[in-house]
Structure formats: structure tokens, C-alpha cells
mmCIF file with all atom_site columns, C-alpha atoms in Angstrom:
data_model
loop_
_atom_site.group_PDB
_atom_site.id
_atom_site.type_symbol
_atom_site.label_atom_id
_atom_site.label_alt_id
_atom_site.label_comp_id
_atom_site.label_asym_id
_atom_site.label_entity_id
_atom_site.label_seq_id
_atom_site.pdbx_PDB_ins_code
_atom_site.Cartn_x
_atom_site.Cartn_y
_atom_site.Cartn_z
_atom_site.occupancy
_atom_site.B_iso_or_equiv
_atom_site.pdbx_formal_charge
_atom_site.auth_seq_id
_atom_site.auth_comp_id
_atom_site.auth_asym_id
_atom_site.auth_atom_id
_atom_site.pdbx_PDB_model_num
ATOM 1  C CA . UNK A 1 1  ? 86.342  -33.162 -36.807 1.00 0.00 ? 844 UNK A CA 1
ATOM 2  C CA . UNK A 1 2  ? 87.913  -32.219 -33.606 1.00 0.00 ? 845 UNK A CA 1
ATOM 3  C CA . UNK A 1 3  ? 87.941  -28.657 -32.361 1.00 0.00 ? 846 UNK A CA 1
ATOM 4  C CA . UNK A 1 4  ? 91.954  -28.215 -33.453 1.00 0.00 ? 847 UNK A CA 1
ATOM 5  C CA . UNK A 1 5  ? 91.124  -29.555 -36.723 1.00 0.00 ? 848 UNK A CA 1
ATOM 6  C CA . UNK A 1 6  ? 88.345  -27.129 -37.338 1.00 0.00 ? 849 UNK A CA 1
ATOM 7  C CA . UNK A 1 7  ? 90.840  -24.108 -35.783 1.00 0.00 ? 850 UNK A CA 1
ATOM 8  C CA . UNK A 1 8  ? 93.549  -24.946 -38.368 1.00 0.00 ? 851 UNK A CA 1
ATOM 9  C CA . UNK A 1 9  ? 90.674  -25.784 -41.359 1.00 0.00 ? 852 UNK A CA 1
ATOM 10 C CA . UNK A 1 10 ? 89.407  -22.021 -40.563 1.00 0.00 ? 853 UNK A CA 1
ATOM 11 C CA . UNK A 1 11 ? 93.280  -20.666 -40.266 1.00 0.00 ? 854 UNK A CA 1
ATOM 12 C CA . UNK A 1 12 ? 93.907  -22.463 -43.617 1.00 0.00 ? 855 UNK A CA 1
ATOM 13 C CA . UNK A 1 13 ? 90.348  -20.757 -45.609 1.00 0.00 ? 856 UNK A CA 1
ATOM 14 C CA . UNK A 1 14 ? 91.699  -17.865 -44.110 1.00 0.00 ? 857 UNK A CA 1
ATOM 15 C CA . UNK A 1 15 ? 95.090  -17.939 -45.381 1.00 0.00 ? 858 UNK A CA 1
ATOM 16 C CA . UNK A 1 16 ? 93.149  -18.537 -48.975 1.00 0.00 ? 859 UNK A CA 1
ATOM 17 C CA . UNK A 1 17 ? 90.871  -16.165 -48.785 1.00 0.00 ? 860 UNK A CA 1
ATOM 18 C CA . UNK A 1 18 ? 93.373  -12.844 -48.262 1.00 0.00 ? 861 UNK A CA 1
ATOM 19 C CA . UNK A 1 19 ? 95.036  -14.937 -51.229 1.00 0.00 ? 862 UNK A CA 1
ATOM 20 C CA . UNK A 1 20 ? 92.523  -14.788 -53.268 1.00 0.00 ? 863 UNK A CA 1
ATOM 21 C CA . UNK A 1 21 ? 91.795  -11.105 -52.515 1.00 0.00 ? 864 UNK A CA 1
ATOM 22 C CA . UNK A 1 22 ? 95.283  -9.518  -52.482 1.00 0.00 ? 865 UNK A CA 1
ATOM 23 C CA . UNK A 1 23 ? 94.980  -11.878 -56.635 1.00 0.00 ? 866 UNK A CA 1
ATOM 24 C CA . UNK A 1 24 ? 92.999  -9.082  -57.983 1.00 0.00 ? 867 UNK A CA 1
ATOM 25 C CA . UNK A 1 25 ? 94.800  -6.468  -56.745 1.00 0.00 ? 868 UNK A CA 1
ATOM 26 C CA . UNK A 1 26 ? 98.091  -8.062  -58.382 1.00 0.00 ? 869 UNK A CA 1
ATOM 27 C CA . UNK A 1 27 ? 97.192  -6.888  -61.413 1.00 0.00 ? 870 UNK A CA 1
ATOM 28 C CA . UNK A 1 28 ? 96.712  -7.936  -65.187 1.00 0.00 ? 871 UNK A CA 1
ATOM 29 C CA . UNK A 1 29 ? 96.985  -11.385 -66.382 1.00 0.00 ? 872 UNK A CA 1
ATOM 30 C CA . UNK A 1 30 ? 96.456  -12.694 -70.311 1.00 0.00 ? 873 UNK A CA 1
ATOM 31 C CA . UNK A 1 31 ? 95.407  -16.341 -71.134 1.00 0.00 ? 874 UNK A CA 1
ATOM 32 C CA . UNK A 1 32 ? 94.658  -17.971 -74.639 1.00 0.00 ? 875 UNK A CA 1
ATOM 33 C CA . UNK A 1 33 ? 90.928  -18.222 -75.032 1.00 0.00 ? 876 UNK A CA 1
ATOM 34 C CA . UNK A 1 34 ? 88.908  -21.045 -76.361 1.00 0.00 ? 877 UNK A CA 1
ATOM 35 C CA . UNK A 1 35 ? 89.207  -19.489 -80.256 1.00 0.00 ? 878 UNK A CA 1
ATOM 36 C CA . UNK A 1 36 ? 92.688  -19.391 -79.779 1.00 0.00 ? 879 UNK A CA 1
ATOM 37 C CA . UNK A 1 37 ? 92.766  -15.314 -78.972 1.00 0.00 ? 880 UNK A CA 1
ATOM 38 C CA . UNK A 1 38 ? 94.662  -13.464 -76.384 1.00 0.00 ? 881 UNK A CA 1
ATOM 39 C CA . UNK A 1 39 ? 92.333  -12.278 -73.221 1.00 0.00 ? 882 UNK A CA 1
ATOM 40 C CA . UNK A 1 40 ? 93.610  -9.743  -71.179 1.00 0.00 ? 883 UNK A CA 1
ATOM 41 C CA . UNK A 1 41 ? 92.311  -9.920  -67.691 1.00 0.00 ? 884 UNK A CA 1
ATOM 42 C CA . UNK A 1 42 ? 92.272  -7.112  -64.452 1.00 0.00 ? 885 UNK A CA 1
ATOM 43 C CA . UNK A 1 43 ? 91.593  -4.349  -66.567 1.00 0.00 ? 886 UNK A CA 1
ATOM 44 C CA . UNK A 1 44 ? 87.756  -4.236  -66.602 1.00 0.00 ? 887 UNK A CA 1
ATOM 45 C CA . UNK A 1 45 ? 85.050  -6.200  -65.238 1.00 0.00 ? 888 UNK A CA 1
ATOM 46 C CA . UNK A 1 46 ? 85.199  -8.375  -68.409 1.00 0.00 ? 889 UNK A CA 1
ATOM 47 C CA . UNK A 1 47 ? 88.371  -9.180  -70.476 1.00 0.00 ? 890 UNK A CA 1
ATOM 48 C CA . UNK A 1 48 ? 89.604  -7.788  -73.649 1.00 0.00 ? 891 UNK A CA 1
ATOM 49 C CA . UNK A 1 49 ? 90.033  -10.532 -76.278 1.00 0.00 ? 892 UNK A CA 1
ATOM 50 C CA . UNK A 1 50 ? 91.710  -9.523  -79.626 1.00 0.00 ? 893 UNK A CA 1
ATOM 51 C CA . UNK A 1 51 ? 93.961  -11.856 -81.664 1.00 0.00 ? 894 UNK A CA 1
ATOM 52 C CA . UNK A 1 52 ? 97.258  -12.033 -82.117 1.00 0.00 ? 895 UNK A CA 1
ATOM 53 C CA . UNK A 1 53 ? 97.544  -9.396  -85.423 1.00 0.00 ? 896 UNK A CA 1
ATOM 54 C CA . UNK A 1 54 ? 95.055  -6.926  -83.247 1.00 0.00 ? 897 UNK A CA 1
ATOM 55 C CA . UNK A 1 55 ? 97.230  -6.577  -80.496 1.00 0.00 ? 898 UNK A CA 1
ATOM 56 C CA . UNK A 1 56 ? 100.298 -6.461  -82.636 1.00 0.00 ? 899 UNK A CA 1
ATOM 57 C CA . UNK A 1 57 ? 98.597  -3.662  -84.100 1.00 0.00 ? 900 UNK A CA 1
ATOM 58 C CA . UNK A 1 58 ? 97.823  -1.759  -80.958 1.00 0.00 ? 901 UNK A CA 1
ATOM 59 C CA . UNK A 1 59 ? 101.006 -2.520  -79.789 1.00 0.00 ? 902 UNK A CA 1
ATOM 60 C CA . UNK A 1 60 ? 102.416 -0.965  -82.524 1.00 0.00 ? 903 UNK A CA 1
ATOM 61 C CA . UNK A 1 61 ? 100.902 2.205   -81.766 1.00 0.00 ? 904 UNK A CA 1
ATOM 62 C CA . UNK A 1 62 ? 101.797 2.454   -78.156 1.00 0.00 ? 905 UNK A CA 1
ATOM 63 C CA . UNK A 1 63 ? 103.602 5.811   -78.811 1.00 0.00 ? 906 UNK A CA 1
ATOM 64 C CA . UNK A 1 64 ? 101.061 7.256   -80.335 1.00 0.00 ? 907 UNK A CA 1
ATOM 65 C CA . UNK A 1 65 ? 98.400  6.435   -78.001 1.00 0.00 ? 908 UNK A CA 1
ATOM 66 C CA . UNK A 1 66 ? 100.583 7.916   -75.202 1.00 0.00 ? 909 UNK A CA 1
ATOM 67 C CA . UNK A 1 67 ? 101.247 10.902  -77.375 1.00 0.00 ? 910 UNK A CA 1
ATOM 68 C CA . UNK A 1 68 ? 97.512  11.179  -77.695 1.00 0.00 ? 911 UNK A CA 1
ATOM 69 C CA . UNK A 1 69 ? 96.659  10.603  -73.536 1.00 0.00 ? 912 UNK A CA 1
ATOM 70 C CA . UNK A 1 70 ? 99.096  13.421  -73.469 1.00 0.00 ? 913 UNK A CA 1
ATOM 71 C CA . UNK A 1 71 ? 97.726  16.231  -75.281 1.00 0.00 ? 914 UNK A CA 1
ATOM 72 C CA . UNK A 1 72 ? 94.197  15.247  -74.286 1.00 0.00 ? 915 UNK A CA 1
ATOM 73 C CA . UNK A 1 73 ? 94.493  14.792  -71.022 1.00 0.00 ? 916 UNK A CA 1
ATOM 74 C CA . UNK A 1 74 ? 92.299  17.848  -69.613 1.00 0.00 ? 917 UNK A CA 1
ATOM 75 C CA . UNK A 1 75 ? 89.728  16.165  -71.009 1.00 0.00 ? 918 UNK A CA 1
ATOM 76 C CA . UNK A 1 76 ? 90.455  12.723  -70.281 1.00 0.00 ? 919 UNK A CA 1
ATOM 77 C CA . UNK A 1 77 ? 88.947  10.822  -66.863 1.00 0.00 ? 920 UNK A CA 1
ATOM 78 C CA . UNK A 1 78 ? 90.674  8.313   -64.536 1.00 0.00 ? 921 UNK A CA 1
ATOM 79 C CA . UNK A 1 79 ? 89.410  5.193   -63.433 1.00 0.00 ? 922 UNK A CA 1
ATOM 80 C CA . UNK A 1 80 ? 89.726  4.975   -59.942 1.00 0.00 ? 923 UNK A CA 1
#
């Protein structure tokens, strides 16, 4: 490989590399797992994988899991 070759090869893992890092920041991400179950990604250092009548159950109580981070949140931590 010639020097300029190498330059832009290094310029391009660069480019893929802040990629790659700014990815995690971006946020959450869900994918259909092998079983056929929804993963959600980004918001631990392992996914959460419930099925499809699990999270429409959770989703179902999104008030009332906000109600409840609400009046307990003295004694609640943050991730940070």
C-alpha cells in the first residue's frame, strides 16, 4: 500500500470509529431475538427481552409507573 493509501485507510477507520462511538450514545434500539421476543438494547449492559404480551403489559402501565417514580422519588437513585 502506498503511503496516501494508508493516510486515507487510517482517515476512513477513523471516520468509523467516532461512528461507532457517538452509536451508543444514540440511544435505545429493540430487535426480535432468536425466540421470537422483543430485546431492548442501550439501557443496561445487557438487553431486556420480554415478549410481545409482557411489554404490552408494561406498557400498559406506563402511567402508573410514572405516578409511582413520582411519589417515590426521594428515595429513588439515578443512573448516571
Amino acid at each position: 500500500m502506498s503511503e496516501e493509501d494508508l493516510r486515507a485507510e487510517l482517515e476512513r477507520l477513523k471516520a468509523e470509529n467516532e461512528k461507532l462511538k457517538n452509536k451508543g450514545v444514540r440511544g435505545l434500539s429493540l430487535k426480535v431475538s432468536e425466540k421470537g421476543a422483543v430485546s431492548l438494547y442501550g439501557v443496561g449492559r445487557f438487553p431486556v427481552t420480554l415478549y410481545k404480551e409482557q411489554w404490552r403489559k408494561i406498557l400498559g402501565m406506563a402511567a402508573e409507573i410514572e405516578e409511582f417514580i413520582k411519589q417515590n422519588e426521594a428515595s429513588l437513585k439515578a443512573k448516571e
